Amino acid sequence: SRFETCWPALMKDSHGVIIIFNPELPSHLKEIEMWYSCFVQQQPLLDSQCLLVAHHKPGSSEDTENLSLAYPLNKLKLIHSNLEEDPEDVRMEFMKYFRSIITIINENREREEMSIIS
């Protein structure tokens, strides 16, 4: 990819990764494994710091709703976004995700402060 040279800058000090993909495209399902490997595993971030979003375009087929992803992607939080039907659900899931990231950041900060003190 043309942007690979920018990846280290993007990853530096990042606390979370959101991967949005089109579940109808088989090529996307292969690509998200690569994104997960580069941006989550190699950082390393916790799986809880990664959110997968299967985005359904208006009028897309419904059979991708019960998407089963292979290991290790099946360990990640997966939400389906369909902005026509339930934008509120997606908003709630994003809020939950951001709250969990803030909790992790605060815990890490407290741990660092304790290690400086002790």
Coordinates of C-alpha atoms in Angstrom, one line a residue:
S1 CA 0.0 0.0 0.0
R2 CA 1.2 3.5 -0.8
F3 CA 0.6 4.7 2.7
E4 CA 2.7 2.1 4.5
T5 CA 5.5 4.6 5.1
C6 CA 3.0 6.7 7.1
W7 CA 1.9 3.8 9.4
P8 CA 4.6 4.2 12.1
A9 CA 3.5 7.9 12.5
L10 CA -0.1 6.9 12.7
M11 CA 0.5 4.2 15.2
K12 CA 2.7 6.2 17.5
D13 CA 1.1 6.6 20.9
S14 CA -2.3 5.4 19.6
H15 CA -4.6 4.0 22.2
G16 CA -7.2 2.4 20.0
V17 CA -7.9 1.1 16.5
I18 CA -11.2 1.0 14.7
I19 CA -11.3 -1.1 11.6
I20 CA -14.3 -0.5 9.3
F21 CA -14.9 -2.9 6.4
N22 CA -17.5 -4.0 3.9
P23 CA -18.6 -7.5 4.9
E24 CA -19.8 -8.2 1.4
L25 CA -16.3 -8.0 -0.1
P26 CA -14.2 -11.1 0.5
S27 CA -11.1 -9.1 -0.2
H28 CA -11.9 -6.9 2.8
L29 CA -12.1 -9.9 5.1
K30 CA -8.5 -10.8 4.1
E31 CA -7.4 -7.2 4.5
I32 CA -8.7 -6.8 8.0
E33 CA -6.4 -9.6 9.1
M34 CA -3.5 -7.6 7.8
W35 CA -4.7 -4.3 9.5
Y36 CA -5.2 -6.2 12.8
S37 CA -1.8 -7.7 12.6
C38 CA 0.0 -4.4 11.8
F39 CA -2.0 -2.0 13.9
V40 CA -3.0 -4.1 16.9
Q41 CA -0.7 -7.1 17.4
Q42 CA 2.6 -5.4 16.5
Q43 CA 2.0 -2.4 18.6
P44 CA 1.1 -4.2 20.8
L45 CA -2.4 -3.2 21.8
L46 CA -5.0 -5.2 23.7
D47 CA -7.8 -6.8 21.7
S48 CA -10.2 -4.6 23.8
Q49 CA -8.5 -1.6 22.2
C50 CA -9.7 -2.7 18.8
L51 CA -13.2 -2.3 17.4
L52 CA -14.4 -4.0 14.1
V53 CA -17.2 -2.3 12.3
A54 CA -19.0 -4.2 9.5
H55 CA -20.6 -1.4 7.5
H56 CA -23.7 -2.3 5.5
K57 CA -24.5 0.0 2.7
P58 CA -28.2 0.8 2.0
G59 CA -29.8 -2.1 0.1
S60 CA -27.0 -4.5 0.9
S61 CA -27.8 -8.2 1.4
E62 CA -28.8 -9.3 4.9
D63 CA -26.9 -12.6 4.9
T64 CA -23.7 -10.8 6.1
E65 CA -25.4 -9.9 9.4
N66 CA -24.3 -13.2 11.1
L67 CA -20.7 -12.8 10.0
S68 CA -18.4 -15.4 11.5
L69 CA -14.8 -14.3 11.4
A70 CA -11.8 -16.6 11.8
Y71 CA -9.3 -16.5 14.7
P72 CA -7.9 -14.1 15.8
L73 CA -10.5 -11.6 14.6
N74 CA -13.3 -13.5 16.3
K75 CA -11.9 -12.4 19.7
L76 CA -12.6 -8.7 18.8
K77 CA -15.7 -6.7 19.5
L78 CA -17.6 -6.6 16.2
I79 CA -20.5 -4.2 15.6
H80 CA -22.7 -3.9 12.5
S81 CA -23.4 -0.5 11.3
N82 CA -26.4 0.3 9.1
L83 CA -26.9 4.0 9.3
E84 CA -30.3 3.8 7.6
E85 CA -31.8 1.4 10.2
D86 CA -30.2 2.0 13.6
P87 CA -27.7 4.9 13.8
E88 CA -28.5 5.2 17.5
D89 CA -27.2 1.6 18.2
V90 CA -24.0 2.4 16.4
R91 CA -23.6 5.6 18.4
M92 CA -24.1 3.7 21.7
E93 CA -21.5 1.1 20.7
F94 CA -19.0 3.9 19.8
M95 CA -19.6 5.6 23.2
K96 CA -19.0 2.2 25.0
Y97 CA -15.8 1.7 23.1
F98 CA -14.5 5.2 23.8
R99 CA -15.3 4.8 27.5
S100 CA -13.3 1.5 27.6
I101 CA -10.3 3.2 25.9
I102 CA -10.4 6.1 28.4
T103 CA -10.5 3.6 31.3
I104 CA -7.4 1.8 29.9
I105 CA -5.6 5.1 29.4
N106 CA -6.4 6.1 33.0
E107 CA -5.3 2.8 34.4
N108 CA -2.0 2.9 32.5
R109 CA -1.4 6.5 33.8
E110 CA -2.0 5.4 37.4
R111 CA 0.3 2.5 37.0
E112 CA 3.0 4.7 35.6
E113 CA 2.6 7.2 38.4
M114 CA 2.8 4.5 41.0
S115 CA 6.0 3.1 39.5
I116 CA 7.5 6.6 39.6
I117 CA 6.6 7.0 43.3
S118 CA 7.8 3.5 44.4

